[in-house]
Backbone as JSON Lines, residues from 0, in Angstrom:
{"i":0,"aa":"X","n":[1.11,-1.34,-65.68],"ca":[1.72,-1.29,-64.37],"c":[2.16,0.14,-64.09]}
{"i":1,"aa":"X","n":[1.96,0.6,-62.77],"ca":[2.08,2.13,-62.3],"c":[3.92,2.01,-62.35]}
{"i":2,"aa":"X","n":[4.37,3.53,-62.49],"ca":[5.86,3.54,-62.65],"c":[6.35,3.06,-61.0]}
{"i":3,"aa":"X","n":[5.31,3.44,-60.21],"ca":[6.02,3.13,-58.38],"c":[5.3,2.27,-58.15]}
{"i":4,"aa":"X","n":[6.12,0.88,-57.72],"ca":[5.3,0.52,-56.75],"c":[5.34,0.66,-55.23]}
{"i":5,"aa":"X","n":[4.5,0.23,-54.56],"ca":[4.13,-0.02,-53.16],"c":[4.9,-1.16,-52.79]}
{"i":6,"aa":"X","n":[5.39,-0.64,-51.35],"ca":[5.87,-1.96,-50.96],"c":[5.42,-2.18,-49.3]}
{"i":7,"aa":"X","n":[4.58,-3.2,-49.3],"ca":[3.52,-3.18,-47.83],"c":[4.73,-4.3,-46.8]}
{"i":8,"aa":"X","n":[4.51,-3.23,-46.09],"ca":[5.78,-4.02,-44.91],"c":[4.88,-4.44,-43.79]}
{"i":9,"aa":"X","n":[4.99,-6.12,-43.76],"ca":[4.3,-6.87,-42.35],"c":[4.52,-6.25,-41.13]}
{"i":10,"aa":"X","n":[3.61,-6.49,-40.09],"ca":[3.81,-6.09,-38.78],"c":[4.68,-7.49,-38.25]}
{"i":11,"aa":"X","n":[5.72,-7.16,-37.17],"ca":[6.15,-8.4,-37.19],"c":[6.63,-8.16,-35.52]}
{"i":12,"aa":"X","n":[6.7,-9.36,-35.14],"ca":[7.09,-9.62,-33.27],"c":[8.14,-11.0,-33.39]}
{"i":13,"aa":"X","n":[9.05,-10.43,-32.58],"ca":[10.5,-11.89,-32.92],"c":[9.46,-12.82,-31.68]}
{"i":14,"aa":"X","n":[10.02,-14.0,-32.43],"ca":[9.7,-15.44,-32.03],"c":[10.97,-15.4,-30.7]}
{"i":15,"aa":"X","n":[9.68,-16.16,-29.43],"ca":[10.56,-16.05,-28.2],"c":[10.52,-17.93,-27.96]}
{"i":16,"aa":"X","n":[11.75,-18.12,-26.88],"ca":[11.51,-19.55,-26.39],"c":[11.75,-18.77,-25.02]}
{"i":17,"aa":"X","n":[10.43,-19.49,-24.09],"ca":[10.66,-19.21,-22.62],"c":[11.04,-20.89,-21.77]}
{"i":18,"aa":"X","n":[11.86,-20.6,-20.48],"ca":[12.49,-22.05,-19.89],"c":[12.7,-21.55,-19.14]}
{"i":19,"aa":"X","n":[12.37,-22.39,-18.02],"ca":[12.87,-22.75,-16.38],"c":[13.73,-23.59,-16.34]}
{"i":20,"aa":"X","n":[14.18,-23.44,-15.4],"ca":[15.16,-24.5,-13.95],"c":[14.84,-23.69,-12.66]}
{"i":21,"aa":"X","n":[15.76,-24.63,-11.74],"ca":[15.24,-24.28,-10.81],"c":[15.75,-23.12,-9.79]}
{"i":22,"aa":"X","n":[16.78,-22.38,-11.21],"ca":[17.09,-20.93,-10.7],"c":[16.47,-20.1,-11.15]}
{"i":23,"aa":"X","n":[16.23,-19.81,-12.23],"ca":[15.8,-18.96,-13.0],"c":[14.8,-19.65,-14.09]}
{"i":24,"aa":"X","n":[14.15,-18.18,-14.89],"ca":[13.08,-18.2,-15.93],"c":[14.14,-17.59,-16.82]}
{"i":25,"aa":"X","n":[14.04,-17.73,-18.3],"ca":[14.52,-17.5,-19.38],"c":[14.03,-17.45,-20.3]}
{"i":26,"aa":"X","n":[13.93,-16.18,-20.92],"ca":[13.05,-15.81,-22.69],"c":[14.47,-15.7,-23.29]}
{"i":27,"aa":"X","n":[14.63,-16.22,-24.87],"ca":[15.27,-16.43,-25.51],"c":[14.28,-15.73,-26.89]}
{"i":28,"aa":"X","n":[15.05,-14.41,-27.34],"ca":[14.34,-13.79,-28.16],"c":[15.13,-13.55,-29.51]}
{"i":29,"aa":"X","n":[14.82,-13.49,-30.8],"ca":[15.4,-13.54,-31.97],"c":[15.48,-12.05,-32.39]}
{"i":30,"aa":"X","n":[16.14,-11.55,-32.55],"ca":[16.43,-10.54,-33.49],"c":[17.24,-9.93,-33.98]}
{"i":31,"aa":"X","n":[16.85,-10.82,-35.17],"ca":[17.98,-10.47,-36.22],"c":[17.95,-9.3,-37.02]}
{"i":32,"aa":"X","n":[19.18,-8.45,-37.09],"ca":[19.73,-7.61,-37.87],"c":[19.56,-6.28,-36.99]}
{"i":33,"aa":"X","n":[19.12,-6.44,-35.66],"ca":[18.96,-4.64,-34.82],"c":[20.36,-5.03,-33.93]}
{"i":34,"aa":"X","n":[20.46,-3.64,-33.57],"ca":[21.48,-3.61,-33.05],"c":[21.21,-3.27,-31.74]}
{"i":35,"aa":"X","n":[22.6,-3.52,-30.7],"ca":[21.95,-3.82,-29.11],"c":[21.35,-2.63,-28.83]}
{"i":36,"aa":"X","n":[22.14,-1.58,-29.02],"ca":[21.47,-0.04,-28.76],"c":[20.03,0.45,-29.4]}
{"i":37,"aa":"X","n":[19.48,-0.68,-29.98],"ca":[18.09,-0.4,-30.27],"c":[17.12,-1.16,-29.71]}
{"i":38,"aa":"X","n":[17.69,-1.99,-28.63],"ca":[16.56,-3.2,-27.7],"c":[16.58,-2.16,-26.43]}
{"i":39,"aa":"X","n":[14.98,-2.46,-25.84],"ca":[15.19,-2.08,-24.41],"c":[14.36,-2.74,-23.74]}
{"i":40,"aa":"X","n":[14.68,-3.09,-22.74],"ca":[13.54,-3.91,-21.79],"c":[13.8,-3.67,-20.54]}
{"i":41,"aa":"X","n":[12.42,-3.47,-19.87],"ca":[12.16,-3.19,-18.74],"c":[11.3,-4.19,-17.48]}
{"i":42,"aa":"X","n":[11.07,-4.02,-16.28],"ca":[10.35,-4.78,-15.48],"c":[10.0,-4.14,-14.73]}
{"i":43,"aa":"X","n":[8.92,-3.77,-14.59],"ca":[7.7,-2.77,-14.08],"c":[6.45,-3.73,-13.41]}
{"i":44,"aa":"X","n":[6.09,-3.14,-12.17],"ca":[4.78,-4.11,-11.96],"c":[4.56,-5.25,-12.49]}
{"i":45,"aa":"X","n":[5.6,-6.44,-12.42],"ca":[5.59,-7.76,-12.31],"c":[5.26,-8.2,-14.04]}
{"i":46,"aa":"X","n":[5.55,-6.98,-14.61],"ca":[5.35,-7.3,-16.18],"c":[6.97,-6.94,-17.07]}
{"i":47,"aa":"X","n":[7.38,-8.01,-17.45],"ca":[8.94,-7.62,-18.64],"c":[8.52,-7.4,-19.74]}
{"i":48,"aa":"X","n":[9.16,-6.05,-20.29],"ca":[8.3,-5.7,-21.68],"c":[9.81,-5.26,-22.4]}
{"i":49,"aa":"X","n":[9.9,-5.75,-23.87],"ca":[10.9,-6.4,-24.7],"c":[10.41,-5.11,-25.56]}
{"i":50,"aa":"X","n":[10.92,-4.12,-26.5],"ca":[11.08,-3.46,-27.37],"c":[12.09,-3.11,-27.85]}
{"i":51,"aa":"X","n":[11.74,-2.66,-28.88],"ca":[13.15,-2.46,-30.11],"c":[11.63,-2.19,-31.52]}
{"i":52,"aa":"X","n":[13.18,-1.96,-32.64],"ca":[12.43,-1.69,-34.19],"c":[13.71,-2.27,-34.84]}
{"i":53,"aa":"X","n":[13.04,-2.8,-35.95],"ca":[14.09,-3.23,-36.94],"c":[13.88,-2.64,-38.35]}
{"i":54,"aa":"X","n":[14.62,-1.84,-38.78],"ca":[14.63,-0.65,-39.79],"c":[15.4,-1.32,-41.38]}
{"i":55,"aa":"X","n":[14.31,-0.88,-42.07],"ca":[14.41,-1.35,-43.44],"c":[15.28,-0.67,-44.25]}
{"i":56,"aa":"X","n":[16.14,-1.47,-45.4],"ca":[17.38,-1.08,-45.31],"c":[17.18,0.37,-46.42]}
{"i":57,"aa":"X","n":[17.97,1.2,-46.8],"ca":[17.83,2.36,-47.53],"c":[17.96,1.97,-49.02]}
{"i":58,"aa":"X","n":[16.6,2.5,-49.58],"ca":[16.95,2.18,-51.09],"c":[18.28,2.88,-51.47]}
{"i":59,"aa":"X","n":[18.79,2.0,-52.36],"ca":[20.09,2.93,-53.25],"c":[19.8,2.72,-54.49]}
{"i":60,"aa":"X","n":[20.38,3.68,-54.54],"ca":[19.99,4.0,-56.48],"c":[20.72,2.84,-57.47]}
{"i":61,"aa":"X","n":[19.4,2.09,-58.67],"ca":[20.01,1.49,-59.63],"c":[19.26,0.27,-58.65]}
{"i":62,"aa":"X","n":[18.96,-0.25,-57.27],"ca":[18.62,-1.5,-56.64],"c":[17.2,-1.4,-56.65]}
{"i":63,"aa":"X","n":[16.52,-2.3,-57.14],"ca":[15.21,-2.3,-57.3],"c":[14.8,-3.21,-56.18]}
{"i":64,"aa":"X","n":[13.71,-3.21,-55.67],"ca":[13.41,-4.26,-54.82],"c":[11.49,-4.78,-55.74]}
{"i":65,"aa":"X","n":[11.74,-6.58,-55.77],"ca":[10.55,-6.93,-56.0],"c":[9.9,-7.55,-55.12]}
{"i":66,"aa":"X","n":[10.1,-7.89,-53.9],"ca":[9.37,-8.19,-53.13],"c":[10.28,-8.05,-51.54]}
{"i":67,"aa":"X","n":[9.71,-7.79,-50.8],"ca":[10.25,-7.83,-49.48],"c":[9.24,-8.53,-48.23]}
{"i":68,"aa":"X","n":[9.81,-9.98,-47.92],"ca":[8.77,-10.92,-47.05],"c":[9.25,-10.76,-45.67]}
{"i":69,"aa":"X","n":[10.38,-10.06,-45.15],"ca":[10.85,-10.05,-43.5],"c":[9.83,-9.16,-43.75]}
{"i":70,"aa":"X","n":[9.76,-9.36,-42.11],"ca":[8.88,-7.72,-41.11],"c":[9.95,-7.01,-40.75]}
{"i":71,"aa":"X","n":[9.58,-5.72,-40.74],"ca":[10.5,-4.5,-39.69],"c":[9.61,-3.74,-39.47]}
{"i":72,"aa":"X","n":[10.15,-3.22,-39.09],"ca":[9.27,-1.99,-37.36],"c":[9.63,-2.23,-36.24]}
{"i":73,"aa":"X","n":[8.95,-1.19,-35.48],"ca":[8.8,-1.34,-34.47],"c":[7.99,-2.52,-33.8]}
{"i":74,"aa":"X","n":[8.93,-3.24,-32.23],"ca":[7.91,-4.59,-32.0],"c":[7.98,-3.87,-30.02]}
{"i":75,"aa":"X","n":[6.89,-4.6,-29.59],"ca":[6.84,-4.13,-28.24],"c":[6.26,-5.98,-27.72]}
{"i":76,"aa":"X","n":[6.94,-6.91,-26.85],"ca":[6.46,-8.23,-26.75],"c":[6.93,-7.83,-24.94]}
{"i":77,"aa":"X","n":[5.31,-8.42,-24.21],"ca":[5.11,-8.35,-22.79],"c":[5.23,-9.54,-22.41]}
{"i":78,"aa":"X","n":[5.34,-9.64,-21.17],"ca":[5.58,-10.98,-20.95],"c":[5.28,-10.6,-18.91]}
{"i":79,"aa":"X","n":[4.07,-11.42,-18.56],"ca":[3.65,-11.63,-17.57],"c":[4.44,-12.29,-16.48]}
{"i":80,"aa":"X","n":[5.82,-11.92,-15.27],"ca":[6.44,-12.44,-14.42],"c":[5.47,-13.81,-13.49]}
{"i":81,"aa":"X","n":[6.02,-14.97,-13.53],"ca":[5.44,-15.6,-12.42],"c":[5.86,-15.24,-11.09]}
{"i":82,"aa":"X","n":[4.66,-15.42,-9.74],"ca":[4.96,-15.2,-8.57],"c":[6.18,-15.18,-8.07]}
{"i":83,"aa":"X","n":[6.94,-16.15,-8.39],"ca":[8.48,-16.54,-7.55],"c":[9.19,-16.26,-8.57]}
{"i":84,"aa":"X","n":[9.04,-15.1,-9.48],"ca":[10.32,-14.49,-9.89],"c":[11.05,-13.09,-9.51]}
{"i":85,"aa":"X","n":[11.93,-13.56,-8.95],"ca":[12.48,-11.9,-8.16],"c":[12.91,-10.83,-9.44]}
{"i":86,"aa":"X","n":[11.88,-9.6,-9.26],"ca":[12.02,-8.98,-10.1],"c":[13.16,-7.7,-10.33]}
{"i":87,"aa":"X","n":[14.35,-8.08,-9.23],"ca":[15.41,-7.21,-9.19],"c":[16.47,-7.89,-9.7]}
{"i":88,"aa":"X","n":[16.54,-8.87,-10.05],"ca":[17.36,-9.68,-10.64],"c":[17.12,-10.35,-11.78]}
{"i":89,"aa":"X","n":[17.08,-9.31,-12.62],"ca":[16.7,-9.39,-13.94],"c":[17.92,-9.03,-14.76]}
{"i":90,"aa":"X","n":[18.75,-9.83,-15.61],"ca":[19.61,-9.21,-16.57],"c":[19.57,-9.78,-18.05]}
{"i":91,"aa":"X","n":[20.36,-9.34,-19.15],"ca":[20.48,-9.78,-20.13],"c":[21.75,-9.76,-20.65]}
{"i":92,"aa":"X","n":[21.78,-10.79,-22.43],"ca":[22.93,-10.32,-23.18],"c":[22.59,-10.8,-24.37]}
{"i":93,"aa":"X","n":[22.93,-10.18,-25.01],"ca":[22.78,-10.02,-26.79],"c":[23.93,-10.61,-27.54]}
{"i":94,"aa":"X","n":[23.9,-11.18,-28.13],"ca":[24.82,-11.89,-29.27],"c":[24.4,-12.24,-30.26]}
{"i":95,"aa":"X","n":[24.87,-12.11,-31.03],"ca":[24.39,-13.08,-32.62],"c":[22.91,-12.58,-33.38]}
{"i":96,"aa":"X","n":[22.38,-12.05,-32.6],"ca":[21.05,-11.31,-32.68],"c":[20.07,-12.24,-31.91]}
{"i":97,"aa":"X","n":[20.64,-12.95,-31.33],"ca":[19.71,-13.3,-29.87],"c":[19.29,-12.69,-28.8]}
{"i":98,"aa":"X","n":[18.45,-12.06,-28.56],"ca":[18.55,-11.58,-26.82],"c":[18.14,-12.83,-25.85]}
{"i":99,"aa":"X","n":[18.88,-12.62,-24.79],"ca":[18.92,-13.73,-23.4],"c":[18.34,-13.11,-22.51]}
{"i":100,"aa":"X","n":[17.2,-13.32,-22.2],"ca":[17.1,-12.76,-20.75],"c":[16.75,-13.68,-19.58]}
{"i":101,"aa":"X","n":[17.32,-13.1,-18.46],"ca":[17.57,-14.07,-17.33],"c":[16.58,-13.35,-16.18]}
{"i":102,"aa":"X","n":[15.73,-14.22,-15.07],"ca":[15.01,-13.6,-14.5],"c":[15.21,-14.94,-13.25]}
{"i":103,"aa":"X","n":[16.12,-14.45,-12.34],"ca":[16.12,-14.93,-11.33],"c":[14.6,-15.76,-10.09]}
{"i":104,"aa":"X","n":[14.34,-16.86,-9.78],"ca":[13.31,-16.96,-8.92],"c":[14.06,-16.88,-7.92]}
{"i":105,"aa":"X","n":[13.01,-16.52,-6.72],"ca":[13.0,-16.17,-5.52],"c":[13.68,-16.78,-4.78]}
{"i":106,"aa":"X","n":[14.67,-16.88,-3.99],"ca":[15.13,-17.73,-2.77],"c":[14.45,-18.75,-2.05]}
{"i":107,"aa":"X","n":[13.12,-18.23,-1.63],"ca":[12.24,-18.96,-1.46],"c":[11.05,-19.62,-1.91]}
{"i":108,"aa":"X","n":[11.36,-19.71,-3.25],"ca":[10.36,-20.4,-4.35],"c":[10.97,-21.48,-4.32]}
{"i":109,"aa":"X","n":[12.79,-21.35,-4.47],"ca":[13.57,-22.4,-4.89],"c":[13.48,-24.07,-4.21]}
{"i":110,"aa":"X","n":[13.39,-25.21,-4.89],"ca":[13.27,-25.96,-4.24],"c":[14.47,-26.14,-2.86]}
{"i":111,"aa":"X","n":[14.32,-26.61,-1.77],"ca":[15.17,-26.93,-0.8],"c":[15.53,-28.48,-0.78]}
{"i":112,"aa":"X","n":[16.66,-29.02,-0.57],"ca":[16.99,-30.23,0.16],"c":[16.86,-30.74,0.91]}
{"i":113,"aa":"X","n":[15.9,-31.38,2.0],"ca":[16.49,-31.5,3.72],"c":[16.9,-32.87,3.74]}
{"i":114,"aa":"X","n":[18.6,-32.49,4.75],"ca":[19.31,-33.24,4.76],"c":[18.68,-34.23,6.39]}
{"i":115,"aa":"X","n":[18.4,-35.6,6.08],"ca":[17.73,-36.33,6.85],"c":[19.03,-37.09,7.95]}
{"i":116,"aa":"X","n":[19.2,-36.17,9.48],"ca":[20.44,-37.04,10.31],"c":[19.94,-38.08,10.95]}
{"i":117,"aa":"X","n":[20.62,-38.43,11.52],"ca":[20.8,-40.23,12.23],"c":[20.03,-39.25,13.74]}
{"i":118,"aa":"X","n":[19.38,-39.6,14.41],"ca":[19.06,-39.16,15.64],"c":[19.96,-39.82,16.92]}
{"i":119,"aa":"X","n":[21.24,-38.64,17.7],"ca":[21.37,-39.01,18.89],"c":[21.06,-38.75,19.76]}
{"i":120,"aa":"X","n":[21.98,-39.61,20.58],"ca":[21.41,-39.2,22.11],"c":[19.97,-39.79,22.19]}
{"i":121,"aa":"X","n":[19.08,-39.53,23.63],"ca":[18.03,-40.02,23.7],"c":[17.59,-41.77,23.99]}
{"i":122,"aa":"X","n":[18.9,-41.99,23.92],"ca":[18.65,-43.67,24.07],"c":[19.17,-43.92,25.28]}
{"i":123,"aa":"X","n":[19.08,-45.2,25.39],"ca":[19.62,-46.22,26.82],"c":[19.34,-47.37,26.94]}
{"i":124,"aa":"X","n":[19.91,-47.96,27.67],"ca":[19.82,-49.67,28.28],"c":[18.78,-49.96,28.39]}
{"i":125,"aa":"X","n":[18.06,-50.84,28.37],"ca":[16.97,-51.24,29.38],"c":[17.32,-52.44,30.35]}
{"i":126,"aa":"X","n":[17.34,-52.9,31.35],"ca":[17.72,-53.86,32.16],"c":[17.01,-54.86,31.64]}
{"i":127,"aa":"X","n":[18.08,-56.04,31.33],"ca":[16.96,-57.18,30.98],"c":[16.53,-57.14,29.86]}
{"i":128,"aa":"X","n":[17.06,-56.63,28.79],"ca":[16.17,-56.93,27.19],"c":[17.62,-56.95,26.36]}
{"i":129,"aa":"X","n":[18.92,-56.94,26.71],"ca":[20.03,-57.93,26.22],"c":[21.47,-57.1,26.08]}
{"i":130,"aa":"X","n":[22.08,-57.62,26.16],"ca":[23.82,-56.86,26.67],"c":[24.06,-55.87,25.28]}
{"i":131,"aa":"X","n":[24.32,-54.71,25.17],"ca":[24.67,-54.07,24.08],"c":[23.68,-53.38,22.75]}
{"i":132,"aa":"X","n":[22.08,-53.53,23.99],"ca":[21.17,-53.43,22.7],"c":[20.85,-51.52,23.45]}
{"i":133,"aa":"X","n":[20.21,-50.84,22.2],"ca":[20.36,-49.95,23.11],"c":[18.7,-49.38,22.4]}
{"i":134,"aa":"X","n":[18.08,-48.81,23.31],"ca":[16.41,-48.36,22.6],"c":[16.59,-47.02,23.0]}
{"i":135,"aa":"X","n":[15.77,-46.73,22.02],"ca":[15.04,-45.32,22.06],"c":[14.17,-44.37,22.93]}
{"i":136,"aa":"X","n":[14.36,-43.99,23.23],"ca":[14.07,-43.58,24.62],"c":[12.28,-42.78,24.18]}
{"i":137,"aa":"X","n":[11.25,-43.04,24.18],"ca":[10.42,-42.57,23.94],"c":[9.03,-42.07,24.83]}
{"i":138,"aa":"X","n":[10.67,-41.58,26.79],"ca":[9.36,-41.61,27.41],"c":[9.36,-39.99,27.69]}
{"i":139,"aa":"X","n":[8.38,-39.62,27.69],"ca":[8.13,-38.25,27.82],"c":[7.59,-37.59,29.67]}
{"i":140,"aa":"X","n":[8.47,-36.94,30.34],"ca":[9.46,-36.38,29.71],"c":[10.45,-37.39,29.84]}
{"i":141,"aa":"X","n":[11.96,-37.19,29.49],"ca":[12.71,-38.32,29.61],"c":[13.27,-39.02,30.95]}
{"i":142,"aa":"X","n":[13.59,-40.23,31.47],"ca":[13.94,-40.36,32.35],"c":[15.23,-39.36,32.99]}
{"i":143,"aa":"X","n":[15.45,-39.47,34.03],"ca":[16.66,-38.95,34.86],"c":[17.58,-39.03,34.17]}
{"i":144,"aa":"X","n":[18.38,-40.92,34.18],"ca":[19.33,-41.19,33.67],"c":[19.57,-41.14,32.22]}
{"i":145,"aa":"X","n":[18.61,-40.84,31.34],"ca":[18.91,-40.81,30.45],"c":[19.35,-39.29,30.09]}
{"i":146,"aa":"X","n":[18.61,-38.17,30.34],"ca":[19.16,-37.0,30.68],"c":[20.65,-36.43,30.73]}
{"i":147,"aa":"X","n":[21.1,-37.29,31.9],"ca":[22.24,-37.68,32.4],"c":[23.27,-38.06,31.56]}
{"i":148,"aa":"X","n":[22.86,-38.86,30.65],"ca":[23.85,-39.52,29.48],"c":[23.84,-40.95,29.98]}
{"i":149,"aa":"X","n":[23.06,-41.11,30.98],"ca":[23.24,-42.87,31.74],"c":[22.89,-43.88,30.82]}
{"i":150,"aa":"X","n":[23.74,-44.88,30.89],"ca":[23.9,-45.87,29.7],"c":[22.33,-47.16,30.72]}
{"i":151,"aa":"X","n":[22.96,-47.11,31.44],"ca":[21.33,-48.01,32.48],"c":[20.53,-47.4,32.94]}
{"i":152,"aa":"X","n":[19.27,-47.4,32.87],"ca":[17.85,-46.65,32.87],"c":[17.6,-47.68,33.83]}
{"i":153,"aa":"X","n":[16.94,-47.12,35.13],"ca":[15.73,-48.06,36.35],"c":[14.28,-48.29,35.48]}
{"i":154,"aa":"X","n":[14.03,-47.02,34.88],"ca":[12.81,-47.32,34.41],"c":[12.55,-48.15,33.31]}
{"i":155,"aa":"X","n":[11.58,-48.95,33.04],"ca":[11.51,-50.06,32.22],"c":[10.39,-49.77,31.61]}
{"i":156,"aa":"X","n":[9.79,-49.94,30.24],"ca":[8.89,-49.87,29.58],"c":[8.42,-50.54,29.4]}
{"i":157,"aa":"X","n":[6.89,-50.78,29.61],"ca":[6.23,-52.19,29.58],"c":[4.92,-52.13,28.23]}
């Protein structure tokens, strides 16, 4: 056996989880043991690109190392924006050696609600079809009295 050995260090890229709702997109990125001042990420032409390096620790004298299975280096991980993500509202935060990143969708990607009202107005009596019933007025354009707010309509629908 040679007096030195070699010690071959993997290429390595942190494991991401990406997730929606229906505000935002979210990559959830691992990296453990760098520190925040060594991540940087950017959003350029509809592309978020994640870099950093994770630096192997300094031999000290008397510590032998026989095998070393993490990766470190340098990692660069891209990540392709979908259409309806607004790319100015992009932030992050680091803890624990997680990075969070948050990527706002669009205002108008977002799903909407529409709130369904009762339709007024537009109605009236009809003479002769029963005390207190009241129809829908569906003549185009509308009668006079109904216009009016008139609770008895002349015109009759046949």
């Amino acid at each position: 056996m040679a007096d030195k050995e070699s010690i071959t260090l993997a290429e390595w890229s942190p494991l991401v989880d990406i997730t929606e709702d229906d505000k935002e997109y979210r990559i959830k990125a691992e990296l453990p043991e760098i520190k925040k001042e060594e991540i940087k990420f950017t959003v350029e032409n509809g592309v978020l690109v994640i870099s950093g390096e994770r630096k192997l620790e300094k031999e000290e004298k008397g510590r032998k190392y026989h095998g070393v299975e993490r990766a470190y280096g340098s990692f660069v991980r891209s990540f392709s924006l979908p259409d309806d993500a607004d790319a100015d509202k992009v932030n992050a935060e680091f803890n624990d050696g997680v990075l969070k990143v948050h990527i706002a969708k669009s205002e108008s990607a977002r799903p909407k609600q529409i709130e369904v009202e009762a339709a007024t107005g537009n109605a009236y009596r009809l003479p002769g079809r029963g005390v207190g019933r009241v129809y829908p007025c569906f003549i185009w354009p509308m009668p006079e009295c109904a216009r009016k707010g008139g609770l008895e309509c002349k015109r009759i629908i046949t």
